[in-house]
Short mmCIF file of C-alpha atoms and ligand atoms in Angstrom, two decimals:
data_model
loop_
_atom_site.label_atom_id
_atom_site.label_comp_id
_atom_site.label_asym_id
_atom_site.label_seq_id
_atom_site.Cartn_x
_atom_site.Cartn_y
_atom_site.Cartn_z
CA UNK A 1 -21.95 -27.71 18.11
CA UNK A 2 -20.31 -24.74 16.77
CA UNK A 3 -16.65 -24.82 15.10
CA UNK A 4 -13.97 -22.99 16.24
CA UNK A 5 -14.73 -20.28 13.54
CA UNK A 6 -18.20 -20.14 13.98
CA UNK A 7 -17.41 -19.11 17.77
CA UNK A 8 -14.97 -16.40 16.64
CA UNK A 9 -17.43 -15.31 14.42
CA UNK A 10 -19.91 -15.31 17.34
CA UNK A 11 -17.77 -13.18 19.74
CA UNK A 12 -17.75 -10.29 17.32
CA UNK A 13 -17.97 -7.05 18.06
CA UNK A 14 -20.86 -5.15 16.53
CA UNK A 15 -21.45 -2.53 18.77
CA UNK A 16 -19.31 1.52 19.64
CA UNK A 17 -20.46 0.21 23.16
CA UNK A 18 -18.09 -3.05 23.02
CA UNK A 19 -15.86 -0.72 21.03
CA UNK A 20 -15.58 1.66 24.30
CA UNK A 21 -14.83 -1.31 26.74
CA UNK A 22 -12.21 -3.17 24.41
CA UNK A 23 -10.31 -0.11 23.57
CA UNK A 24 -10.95 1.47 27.23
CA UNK A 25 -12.38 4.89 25.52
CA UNK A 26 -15.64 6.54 24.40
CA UNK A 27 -16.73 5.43 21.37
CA UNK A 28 -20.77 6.57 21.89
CA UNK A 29 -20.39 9.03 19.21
CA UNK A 30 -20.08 6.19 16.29
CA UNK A 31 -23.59 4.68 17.18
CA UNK A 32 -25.33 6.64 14.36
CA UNK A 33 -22.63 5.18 11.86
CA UNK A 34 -23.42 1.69 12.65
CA UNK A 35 -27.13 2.10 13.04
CA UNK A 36 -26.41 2.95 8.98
CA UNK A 37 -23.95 1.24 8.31
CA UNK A 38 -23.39 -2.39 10.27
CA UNK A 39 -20.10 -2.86 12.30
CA UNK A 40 -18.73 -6.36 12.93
CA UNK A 41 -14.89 -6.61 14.07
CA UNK A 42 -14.33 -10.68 15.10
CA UNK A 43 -11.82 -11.60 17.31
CA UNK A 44 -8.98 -13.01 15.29
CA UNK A 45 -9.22 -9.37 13.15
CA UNK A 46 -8.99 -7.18 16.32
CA UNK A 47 -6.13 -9.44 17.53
CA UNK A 48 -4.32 -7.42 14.82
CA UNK A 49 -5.15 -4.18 15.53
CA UNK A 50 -1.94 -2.76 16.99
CA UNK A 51 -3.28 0.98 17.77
CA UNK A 52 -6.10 3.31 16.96
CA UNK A 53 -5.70 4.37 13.89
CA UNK A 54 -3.55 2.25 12.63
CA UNK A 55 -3.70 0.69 8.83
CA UNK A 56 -6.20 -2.42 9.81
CA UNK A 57 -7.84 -0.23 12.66
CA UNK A 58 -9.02 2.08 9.67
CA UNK A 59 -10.68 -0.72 7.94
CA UNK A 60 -12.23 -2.10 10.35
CA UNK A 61 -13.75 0.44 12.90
CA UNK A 62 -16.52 2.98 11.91
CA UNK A 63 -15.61 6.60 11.21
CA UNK A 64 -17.74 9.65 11.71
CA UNK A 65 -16.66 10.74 8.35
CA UNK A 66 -19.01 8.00 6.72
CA UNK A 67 -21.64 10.19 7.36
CA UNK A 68 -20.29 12.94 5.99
CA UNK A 69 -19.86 12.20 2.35
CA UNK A 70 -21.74 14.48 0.03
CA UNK A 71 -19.86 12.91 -3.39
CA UNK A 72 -20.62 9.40 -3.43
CA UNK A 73 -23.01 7.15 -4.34
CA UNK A 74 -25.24 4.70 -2.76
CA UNK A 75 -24.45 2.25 -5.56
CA UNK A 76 -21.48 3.65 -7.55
CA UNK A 77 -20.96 0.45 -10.14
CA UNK A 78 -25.19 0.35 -10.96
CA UNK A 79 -25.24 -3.19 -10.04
CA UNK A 80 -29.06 -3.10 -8.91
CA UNK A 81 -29.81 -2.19 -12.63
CA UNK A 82 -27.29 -4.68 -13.88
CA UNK A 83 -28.67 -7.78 -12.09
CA UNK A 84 -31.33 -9.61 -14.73
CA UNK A 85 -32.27 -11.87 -11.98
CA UNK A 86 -31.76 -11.07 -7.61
CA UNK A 87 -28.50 -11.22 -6.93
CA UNK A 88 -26.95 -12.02 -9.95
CA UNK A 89 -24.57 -8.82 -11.51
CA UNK A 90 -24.37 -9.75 -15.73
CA UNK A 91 -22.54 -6.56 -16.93
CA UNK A 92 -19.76 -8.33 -19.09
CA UNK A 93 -20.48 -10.64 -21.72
CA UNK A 94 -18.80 -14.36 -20.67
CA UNK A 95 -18.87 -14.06 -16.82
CA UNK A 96 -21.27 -13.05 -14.12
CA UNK A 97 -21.08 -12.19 -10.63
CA UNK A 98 -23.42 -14.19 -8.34
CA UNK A 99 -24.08 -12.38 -4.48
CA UNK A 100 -24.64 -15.50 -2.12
CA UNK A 101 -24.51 -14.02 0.69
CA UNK A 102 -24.87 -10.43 2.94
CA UNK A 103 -22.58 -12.35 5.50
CA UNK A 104 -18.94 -11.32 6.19
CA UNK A 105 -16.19 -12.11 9.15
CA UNK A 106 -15.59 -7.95 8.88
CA UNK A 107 -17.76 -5.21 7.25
CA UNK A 108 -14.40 -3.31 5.82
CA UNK A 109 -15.46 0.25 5.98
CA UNK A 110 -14.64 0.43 2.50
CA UNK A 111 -17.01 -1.79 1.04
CA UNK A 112 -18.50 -1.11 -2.44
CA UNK A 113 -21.56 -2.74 -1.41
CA UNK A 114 -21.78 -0.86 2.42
CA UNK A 115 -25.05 -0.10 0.79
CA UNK A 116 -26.28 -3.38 1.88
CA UNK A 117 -23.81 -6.09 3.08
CA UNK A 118 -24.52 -7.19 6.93
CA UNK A 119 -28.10 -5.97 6.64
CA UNK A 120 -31.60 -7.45 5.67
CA UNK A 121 -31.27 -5.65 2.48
CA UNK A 122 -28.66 -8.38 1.38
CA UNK A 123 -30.78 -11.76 1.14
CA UNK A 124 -29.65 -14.94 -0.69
CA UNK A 125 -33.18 -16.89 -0.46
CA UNK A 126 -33.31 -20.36 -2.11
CA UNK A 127 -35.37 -18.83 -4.91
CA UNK A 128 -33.35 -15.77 -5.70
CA UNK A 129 -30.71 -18.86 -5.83
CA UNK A 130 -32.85 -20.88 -7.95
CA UNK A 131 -33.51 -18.05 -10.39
CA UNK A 132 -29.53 -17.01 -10.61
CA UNK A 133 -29.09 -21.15 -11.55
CA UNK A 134 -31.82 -21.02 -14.12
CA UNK A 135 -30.20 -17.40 -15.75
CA UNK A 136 -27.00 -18.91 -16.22
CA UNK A 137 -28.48 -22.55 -17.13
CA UNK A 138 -30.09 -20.11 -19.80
CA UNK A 139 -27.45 -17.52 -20.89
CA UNK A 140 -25.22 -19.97 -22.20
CA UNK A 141 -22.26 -17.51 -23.31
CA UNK A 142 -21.53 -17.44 -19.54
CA UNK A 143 -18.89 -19.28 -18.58
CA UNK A 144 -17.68 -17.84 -15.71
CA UNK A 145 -19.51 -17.42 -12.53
CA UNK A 146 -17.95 -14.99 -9.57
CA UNK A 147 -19.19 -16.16 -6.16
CA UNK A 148 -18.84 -13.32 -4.03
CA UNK A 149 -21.11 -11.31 -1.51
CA UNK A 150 -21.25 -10.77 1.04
CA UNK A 151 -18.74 -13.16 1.85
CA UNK A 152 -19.43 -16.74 0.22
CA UNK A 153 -17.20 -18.60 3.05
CA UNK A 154 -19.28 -17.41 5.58
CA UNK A 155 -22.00 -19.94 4.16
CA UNK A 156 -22.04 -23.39 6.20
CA UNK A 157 -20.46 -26.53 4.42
CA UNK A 158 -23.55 -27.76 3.59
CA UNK A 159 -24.62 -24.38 1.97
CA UNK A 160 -21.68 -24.47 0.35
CA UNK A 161 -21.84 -28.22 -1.07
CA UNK A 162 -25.44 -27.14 -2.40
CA UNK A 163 -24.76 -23.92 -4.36
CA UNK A 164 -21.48 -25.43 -5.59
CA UNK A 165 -23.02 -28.63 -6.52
CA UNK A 166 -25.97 -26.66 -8.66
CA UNK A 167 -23.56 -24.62 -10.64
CA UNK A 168 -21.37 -27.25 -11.73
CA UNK A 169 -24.86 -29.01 -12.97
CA UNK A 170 -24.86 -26.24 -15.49
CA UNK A 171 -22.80 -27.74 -18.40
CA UNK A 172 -21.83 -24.30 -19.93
CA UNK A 173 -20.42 -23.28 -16.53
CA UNK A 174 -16.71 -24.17 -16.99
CA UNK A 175 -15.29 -21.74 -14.34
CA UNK A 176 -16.35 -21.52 -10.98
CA UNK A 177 -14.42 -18.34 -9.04
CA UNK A 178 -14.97 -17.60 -5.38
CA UNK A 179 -14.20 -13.80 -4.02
CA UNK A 180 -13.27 -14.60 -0.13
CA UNK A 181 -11.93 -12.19 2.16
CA UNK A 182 -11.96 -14.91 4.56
CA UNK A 183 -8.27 -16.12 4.02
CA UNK A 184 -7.62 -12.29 5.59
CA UNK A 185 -10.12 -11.87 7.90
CA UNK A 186 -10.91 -15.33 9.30
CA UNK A 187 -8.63 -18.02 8.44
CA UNK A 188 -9.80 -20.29 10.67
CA UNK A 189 -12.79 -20.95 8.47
CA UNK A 190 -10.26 -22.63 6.06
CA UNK A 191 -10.80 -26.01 7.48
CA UNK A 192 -9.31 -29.00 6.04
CA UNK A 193 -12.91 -30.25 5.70
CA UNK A 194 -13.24 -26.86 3.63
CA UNK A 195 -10.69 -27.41 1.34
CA UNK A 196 -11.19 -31.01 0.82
CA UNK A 197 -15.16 -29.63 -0.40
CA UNK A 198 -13.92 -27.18 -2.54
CA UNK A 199 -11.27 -29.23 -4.69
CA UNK A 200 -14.63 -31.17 -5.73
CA UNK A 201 -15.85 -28.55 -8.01
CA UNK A 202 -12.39 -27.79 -9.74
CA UNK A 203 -11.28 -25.66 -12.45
CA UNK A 204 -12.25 -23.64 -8.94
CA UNK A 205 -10.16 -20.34 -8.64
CA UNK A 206 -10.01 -18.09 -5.50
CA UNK A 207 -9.52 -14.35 -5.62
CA UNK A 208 -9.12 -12.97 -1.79
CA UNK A 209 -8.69 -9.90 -0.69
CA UNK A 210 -5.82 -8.84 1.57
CA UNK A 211 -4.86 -4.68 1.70
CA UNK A 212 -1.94 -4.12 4.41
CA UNK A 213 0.96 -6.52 4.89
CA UNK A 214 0.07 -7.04 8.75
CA UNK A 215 -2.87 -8.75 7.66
CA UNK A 216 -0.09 -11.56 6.37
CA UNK A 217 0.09 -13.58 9.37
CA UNK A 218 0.84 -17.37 10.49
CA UNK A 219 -2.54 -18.10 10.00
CA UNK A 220 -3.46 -16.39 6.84
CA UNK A 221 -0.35 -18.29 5.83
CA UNK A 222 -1.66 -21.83 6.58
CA UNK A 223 -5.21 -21.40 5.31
CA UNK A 224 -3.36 -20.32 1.94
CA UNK A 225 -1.49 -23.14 2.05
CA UNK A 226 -4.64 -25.36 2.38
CA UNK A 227 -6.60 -23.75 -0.45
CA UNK A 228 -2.94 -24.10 -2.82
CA UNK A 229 -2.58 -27.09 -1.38
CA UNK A 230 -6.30 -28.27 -2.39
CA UNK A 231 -4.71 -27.30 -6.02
CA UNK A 232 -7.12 -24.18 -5.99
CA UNK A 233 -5.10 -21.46 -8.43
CA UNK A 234 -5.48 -18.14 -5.53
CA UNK A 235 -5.05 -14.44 -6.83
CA UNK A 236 -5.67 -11.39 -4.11
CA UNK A 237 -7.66 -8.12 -5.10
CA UNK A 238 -6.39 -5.00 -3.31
CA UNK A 239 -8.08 -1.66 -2.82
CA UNK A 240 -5.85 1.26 -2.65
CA UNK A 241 -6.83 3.12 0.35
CA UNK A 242 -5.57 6.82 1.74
CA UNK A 243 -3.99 6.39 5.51
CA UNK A 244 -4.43 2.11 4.85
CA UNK A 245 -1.53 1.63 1.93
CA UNK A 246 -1.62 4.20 -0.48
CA UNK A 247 2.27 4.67 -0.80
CA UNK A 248 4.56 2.40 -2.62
CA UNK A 249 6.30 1.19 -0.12
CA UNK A 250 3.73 -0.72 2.11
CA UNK A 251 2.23 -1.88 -1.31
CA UNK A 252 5.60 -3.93 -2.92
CA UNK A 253 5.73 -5.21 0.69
CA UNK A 254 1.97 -6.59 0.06
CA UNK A 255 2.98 -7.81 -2.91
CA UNK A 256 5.75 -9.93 -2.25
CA UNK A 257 4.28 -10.81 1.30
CA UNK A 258 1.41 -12.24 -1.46
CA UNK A 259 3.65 -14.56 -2.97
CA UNK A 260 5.07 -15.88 -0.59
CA UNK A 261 2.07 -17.41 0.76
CA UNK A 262 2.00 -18.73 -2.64
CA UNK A 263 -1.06 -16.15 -3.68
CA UNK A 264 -0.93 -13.76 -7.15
CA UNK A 265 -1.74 -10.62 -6.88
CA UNK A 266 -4.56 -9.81 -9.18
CA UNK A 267 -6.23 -6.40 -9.16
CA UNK A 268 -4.97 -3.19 -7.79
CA UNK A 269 -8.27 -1.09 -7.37
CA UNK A 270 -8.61 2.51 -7.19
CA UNK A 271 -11.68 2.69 -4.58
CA UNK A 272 -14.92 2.58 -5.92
CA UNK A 273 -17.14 5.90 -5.46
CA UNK A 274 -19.26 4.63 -2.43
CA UNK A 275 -21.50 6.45 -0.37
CA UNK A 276 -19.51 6.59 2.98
CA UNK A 277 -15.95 5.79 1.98
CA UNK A 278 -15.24 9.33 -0.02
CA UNK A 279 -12.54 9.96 3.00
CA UNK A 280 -10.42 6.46 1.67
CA UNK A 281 -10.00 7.65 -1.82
CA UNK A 282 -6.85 8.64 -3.17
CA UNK A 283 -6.16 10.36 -6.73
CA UNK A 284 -5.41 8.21 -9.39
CA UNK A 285 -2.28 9.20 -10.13
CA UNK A 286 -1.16 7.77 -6.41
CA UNK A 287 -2.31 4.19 -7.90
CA UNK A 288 0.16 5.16 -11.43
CA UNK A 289 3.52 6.22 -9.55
CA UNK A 290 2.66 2.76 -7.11
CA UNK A 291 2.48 0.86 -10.32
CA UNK A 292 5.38 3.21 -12.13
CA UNK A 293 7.81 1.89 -8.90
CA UNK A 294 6.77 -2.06 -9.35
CA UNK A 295 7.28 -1.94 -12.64
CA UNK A 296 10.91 -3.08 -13.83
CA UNK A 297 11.83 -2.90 -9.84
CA UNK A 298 10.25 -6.25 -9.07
CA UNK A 299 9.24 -9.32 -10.44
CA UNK A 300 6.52 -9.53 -12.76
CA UNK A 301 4.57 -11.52 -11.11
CA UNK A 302 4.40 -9.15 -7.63
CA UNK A 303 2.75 -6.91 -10.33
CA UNK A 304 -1.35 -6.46 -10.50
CA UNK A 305 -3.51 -5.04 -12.77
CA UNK A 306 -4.53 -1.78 -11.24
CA UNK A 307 -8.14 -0.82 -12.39
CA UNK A 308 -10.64 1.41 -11.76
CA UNK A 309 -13.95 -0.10 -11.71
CA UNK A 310 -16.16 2.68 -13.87
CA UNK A 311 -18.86 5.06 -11.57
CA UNK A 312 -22.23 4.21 -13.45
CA UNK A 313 -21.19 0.61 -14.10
CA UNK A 314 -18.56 0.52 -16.93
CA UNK A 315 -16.71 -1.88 -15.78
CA UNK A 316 -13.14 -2.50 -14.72
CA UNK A 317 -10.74 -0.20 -16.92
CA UNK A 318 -6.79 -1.46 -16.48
CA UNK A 319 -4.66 2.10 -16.24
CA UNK A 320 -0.84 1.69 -16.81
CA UNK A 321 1.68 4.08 -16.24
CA UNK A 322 2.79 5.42 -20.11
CA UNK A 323 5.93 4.46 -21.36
CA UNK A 324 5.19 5.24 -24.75
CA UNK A 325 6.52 8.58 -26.02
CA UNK A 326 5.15 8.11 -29.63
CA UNK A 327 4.03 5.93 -32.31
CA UNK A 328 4.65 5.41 -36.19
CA UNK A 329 7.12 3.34 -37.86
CA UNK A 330 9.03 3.67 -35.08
CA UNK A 331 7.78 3.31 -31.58
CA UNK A 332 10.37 5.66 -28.72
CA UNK A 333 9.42 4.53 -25.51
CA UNK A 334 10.73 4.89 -22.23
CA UNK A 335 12.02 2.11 -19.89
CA UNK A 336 11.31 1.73 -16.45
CA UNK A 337 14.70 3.61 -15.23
CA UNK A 338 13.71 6.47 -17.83
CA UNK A 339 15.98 5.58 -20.41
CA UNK A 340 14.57 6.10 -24.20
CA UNK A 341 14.23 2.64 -26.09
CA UNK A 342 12.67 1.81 -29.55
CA UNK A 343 11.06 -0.57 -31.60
CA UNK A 344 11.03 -0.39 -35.67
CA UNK A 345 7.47 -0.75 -36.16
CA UNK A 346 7.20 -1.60 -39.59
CA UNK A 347 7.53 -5.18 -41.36
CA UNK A 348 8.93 -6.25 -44.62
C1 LIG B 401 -15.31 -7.49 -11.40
C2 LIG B 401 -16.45 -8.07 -12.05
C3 LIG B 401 -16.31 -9.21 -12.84
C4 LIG B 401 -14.98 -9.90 -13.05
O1 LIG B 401 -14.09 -9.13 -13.79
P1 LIG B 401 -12.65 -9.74 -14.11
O2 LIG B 401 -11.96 -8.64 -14.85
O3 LIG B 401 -12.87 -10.96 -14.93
O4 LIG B 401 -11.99 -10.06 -12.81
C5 LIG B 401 -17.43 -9.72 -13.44
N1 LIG B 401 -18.64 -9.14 -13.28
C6 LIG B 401 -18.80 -8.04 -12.56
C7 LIG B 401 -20.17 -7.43 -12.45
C8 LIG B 401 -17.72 -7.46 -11.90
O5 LIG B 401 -17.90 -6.37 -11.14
S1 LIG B 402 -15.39 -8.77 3.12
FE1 LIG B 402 -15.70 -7.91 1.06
S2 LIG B 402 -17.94 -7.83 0.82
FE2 LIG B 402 -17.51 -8.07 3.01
S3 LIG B 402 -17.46 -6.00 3.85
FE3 LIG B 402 -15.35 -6.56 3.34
S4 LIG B 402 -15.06 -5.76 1.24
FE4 LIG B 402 -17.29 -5.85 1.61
#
């Protein structure tokens, strides 16, 4: 028998053609975009949708402008290179990201990995599984392992109970971090049966992913509530996206909206140079003045990291706003209303 989120997840809708009937206009002209890039809008998610073109509308329904990107790249953070084993991403030294699945409750149009999420060249087989457990049984400086995707929640309970059960077999494994847009998305796959799995395999931390505070709803709410209250630490990873929330405003709304569904907000990203999401980047300096008017203005903990993950596969690089105005003995800065401030630099 299927569970209530599994039938959501079944009444999706994947095709311009379902597009054209639920929105009552023609929507033909977006079938090359899916045929590329897979579409998948559930129920719960289009409930949300308030008007075409409209902040969650953006992320959610295909663009003819994915087509039309001649800057990006297929794979902008060199993660095929980076993965030792199938599926497994080891670019920094301590932690490593593990793909489980090519499965998600939305394919955001945004995605860093639209290269291959929702299609068959995303698999999680047993042995590409198997191989990722015996790399990090191995590669003992690694103790931290990302679960991400794809969308890990999408996997059944069982799936779930078997992957989680095989990492925490690996004694130098001491963190075990799920990336789950699912809280956003679907929050109807947070089941109490869900939660109750999960606080098994604590220290468990979950990062989700929400972008727009619409997506902050009564039931995002309670399947929050059932992760915190499963004592699962939860942080949220935000893209900054042009037309979705690139203006200060709708972002310290986010923010706050964040905490008070008891969630940390984590990352700020600048978007990632994907092939297919050029038209949702914004300049850099949009991401700085965001993080200039959190700053000071609100508390410290409504304030992320914002990073830009490096083209070519750097890795994440943290980008502040600079209050410095120079350094020596002794450091002038600015404050966060502008006013000059320093620091005598120099010790006895
Ligand atoms: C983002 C990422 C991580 C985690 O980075 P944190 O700064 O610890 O959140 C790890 N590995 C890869 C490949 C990543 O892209
Ligand atoms: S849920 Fe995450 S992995 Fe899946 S399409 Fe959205 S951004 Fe990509």
């Amino acid at each position: 028998m299927m569970t209530h989120w599994e039938n959501l997840l079944a009444h999706s809708i994947t095709t311009p053609e379902q597009l054209s009937r639920h929105f009552n206009s023609d929507f033909s002209a977006l079938n090359p975009v899916v045929e590329q890039f897979p579409m998948r809008i559930n129920p719960y998610y289009l409930g949300l949708i308030k008007t075409p073109g409209d902040p969650l509308w953006r992320q959610a329904v295909p663009d003819l402008l994915e087509l039309n990107d001649s800057t990006c790249f297929v794979d902008p953070l060199d993660e095929e290179n980076r993965s030792p084993v199938p599926n497994l991403v080891h670019t920094y030294p301590d932690r490593a990201l593990f793909l489980v699945t090519g499965q998600c409750a939305m394919y955001c149009r945004f995605c860093t990995r639209k290269r291959k999420v929702g299609t068959s060249r995303m698999l999680a087989s047993r042995e590409n599984m198997q191989s990722a457990f015996a790399y990090l049984r191995k590669n003992k400086q690694i103790r931290e392992v990302l679960i991400s995707g794809g969308d890990p929640l999408l996997l059944s309970d069982e799936a779930l109970i078997w992957l989680l059960d095989n990492l925490r077999a690996i004694p130098s494994l001491q963190i075990i971090r799920i990336g789950s847009r699912v809280p956003c998305t679907l929050p109807m796959r947070i089941t109490t049966r869900l939660a109750a799995i999960l606080k098994r395999y604590h220290p468990l931390y979950l990062n989700t992913h929400f972008n727009h505070p619409d997506e902050i709803t009564p039931e995002a709410s309670k399947a929050c509530a059932r992760l915190a209250g499963a004592g699962i630490p939860l942080g949220n990873q935000t893209v900054l996206l042009r037309g979705v929330n690139d203006n200060a405003a709708t972002i310290a709304r986010l923010m706050h909206g964040l905490l008070m569904i008891r969630v940390k907000p984590y990352y700020l990203f600048q978007a990632d140079m994907t092939l297919g999401v050029n038209h949702f980047r914004t300049r850099v300096e949009a991401g700085l003045e965001i993080m200039q008017s959190l700053i000071g203005y609100t508390s410290g903990l409504a304030v992320p990291t914002f990073a830009v993950d490096a083209p070519g596969g750097g890795g994440k690089i943290p980008l502040l706003p600079d209050y410095r105005i120079s350094l020596g003995r002794n450091l002038t800065f600015i404050n966060y209303l502008g006013a000059p401030c320093s620091y005598h630099n120099e010790l006895a």
